[in-house]
Short mmCIF file of C-alpha atoms in Angstrom, two decimals:
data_model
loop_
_atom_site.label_atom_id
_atom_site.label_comp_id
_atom_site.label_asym_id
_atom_site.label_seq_id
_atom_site.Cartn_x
_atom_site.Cartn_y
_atom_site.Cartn_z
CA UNK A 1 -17.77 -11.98 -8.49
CA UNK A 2 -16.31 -11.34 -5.00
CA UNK A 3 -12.39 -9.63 -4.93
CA UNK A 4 -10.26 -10.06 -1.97
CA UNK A 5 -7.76 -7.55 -1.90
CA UNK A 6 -5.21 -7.00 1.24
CA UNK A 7 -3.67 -3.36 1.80
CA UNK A 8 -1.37 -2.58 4.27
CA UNK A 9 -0.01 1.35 5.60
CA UNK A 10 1.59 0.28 9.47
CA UNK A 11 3.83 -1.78 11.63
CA UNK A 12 4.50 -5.13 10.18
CA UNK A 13 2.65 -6.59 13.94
CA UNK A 14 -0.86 -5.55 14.95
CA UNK A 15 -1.37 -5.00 18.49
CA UNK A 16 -4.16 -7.67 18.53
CA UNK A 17 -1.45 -10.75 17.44
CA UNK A 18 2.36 -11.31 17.50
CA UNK A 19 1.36 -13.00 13.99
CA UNK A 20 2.68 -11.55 10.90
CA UNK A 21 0.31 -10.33 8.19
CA UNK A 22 2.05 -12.82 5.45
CA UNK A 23 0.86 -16.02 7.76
CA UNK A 24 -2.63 -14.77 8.12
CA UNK A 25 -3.94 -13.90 4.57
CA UNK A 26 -3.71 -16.14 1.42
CA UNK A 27 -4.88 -16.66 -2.11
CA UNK A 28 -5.90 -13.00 -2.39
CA UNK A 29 -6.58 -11.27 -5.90
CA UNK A 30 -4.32 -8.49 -5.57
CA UNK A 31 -2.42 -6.42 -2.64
CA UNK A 32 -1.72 -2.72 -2.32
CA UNK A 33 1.11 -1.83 -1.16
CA UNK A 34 1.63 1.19 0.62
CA UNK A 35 5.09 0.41 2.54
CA UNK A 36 7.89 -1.14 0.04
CA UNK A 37 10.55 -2.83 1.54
CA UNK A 38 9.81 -6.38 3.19
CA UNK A 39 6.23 -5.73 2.72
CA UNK A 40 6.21 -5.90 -0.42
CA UNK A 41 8.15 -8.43 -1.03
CA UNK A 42 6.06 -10.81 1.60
CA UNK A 43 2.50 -9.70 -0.53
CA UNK A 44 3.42 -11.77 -3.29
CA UNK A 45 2.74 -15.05 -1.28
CA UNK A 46 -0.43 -13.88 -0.35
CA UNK A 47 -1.87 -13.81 -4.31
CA UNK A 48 -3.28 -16.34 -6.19
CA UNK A 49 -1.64 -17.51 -9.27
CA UNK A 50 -1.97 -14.68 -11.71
CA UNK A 51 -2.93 -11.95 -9.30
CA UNK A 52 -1.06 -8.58 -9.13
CA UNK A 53 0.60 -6.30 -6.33
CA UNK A 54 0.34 -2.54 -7.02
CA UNK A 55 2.81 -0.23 -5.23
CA UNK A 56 3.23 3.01 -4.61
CA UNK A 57 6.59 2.74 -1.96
CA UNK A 58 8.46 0.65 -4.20
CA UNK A 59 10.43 1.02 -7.08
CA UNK A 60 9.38 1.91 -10.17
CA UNK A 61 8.84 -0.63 -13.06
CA UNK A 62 9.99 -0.49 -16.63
CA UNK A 63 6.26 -0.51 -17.89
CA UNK A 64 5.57 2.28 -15.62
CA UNK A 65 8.63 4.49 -16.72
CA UNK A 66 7.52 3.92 -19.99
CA UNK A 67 3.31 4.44 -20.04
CA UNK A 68 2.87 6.39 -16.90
CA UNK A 69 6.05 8.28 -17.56
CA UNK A 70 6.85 8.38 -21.01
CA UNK A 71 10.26 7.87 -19.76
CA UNK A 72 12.84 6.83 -23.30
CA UNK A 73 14.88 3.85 -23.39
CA UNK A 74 17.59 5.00 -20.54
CA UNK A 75 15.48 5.57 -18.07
CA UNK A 76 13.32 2.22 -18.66
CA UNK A 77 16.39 0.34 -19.18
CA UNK A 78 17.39 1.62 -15.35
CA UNK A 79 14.11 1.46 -13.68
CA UNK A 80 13.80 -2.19 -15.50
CA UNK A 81 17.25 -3.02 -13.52
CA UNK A 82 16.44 -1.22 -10.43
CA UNK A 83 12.75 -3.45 -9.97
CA UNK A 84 15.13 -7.29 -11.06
CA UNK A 85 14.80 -8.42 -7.64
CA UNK A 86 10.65 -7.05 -7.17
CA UNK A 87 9.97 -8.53 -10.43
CA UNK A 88 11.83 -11.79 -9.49
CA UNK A 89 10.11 -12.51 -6.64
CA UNK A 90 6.59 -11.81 -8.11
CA UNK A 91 7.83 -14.20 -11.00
CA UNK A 92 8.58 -16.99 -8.70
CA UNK A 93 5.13 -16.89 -7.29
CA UNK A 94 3.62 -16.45 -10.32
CA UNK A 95 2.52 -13.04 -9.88
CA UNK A 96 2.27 -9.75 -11.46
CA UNK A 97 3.72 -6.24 -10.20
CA UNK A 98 3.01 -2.70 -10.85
CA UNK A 99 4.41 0.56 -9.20
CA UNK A 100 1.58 3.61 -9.28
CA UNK A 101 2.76 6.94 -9.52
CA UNK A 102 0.08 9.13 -7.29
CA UNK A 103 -0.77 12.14 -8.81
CA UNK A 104 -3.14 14.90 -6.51
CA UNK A 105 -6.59 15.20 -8.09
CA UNK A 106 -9.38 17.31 -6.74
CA UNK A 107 -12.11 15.57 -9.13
CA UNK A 108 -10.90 11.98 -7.40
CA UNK A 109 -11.01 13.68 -4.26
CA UNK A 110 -14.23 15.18 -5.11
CA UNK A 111 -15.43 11.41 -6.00
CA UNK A 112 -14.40 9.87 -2.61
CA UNK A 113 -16.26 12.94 -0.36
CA UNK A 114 -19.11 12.06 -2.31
CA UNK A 115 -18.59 8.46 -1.76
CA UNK A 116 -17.95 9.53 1.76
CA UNK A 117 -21.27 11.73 1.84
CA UNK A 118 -23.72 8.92 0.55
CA UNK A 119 -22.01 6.53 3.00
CA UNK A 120 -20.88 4.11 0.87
CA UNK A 121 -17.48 5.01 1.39
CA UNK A 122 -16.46 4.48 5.35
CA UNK A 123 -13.38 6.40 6.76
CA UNK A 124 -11.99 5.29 9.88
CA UNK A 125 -10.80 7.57 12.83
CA UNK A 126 -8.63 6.62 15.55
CA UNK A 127 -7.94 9.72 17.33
CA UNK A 128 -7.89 13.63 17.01
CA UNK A 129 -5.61 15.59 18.28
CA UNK A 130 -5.69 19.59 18.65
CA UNK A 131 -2.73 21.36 17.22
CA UNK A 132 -0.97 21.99 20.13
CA UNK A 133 -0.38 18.17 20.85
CA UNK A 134 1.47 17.64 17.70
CA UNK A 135 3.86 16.10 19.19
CA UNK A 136 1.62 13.32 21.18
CA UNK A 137 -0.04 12.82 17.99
CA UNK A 138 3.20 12.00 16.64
CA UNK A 139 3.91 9.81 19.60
CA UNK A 140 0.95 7.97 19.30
CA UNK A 141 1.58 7.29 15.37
CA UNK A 142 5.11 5.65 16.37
CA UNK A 143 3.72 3.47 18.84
CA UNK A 144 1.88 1.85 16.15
CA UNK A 145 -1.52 0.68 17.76
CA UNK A 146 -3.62 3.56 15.80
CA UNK A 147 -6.90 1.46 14.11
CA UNK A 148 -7.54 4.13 11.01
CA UNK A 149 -6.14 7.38 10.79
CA UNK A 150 -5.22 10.02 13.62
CA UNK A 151 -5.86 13.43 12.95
CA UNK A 152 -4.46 16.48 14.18
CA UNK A 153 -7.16 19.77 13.85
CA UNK A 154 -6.23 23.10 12.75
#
């Protein structure tokens, strides 16, 4: 069975439409979010009933404190308090919410080149820079019209 799942990592506006993401995509199975804030709070109307956010910019969730973390009952008992208003808002559209702690792991990494290397795993680059433009590639990033990732060679 076909997933639709919606991620998003940049400006809230594409360069391609003055639309905003939340008014283009709906009844998706989950979204990963990547930027917290509004973003996160607009993917919730963009799942189907039942369907789950994951997060890795937003704030942590009691069940994540507790099985991720192995946090004890103060720490829960904040981050519980801390995600009310997340949690709210994926309970009034009747959806689900997780925050995911990232962890660095060179056999994952080692998994996605391989992916990468077999070509069933498609990366997408917008620009390279040399070093010694650092500073245009960080111009470029802020201008927010990059279409993958920009890269700036050592």
């Amino acid at each position: 069975m076909a997933r639709n799942w919606c991620g998003r990592s940049g400006p809230r506006r594409s360069s391609t439409t003055s639309q905003n993401f939340k008014d283009l995509l709906v009844d998706y199975d989950g979204a990963f979010d990547l930027t917290g804030g509004q973003d996160l709070m607009s993917s919730f109307a963009l799942l189907k009933p039942g369907a789950k956010t994951v997060s890795i910019a937003g704030v942590p969730d009691a069940t994540t404190a507790r099985v991720d973390l192995g946090a004890g009952p103060l720490v829960t008992a904040a981050l519980w308090a801390a995600s009310a208003k997340i949690r709210r808002e994926a309970r009034r559209r009747r959806a689900g919410y997780r925050y995911m702690f990232m962890h660095p792991s060179g056999e994952d990494l080692g998994l996605l080149a391989d992916l990468v290397d077999k070509g069933l795993l498609k990366t997408v680059t917008d620009r390279v820079f040399p070093f010694e433009q650092i500073a245009e590639a960080f111009a470029y990033l802020e201008q927010g019209h990059a279409k993958g990732k920009v890269v700036v060679q050592m």
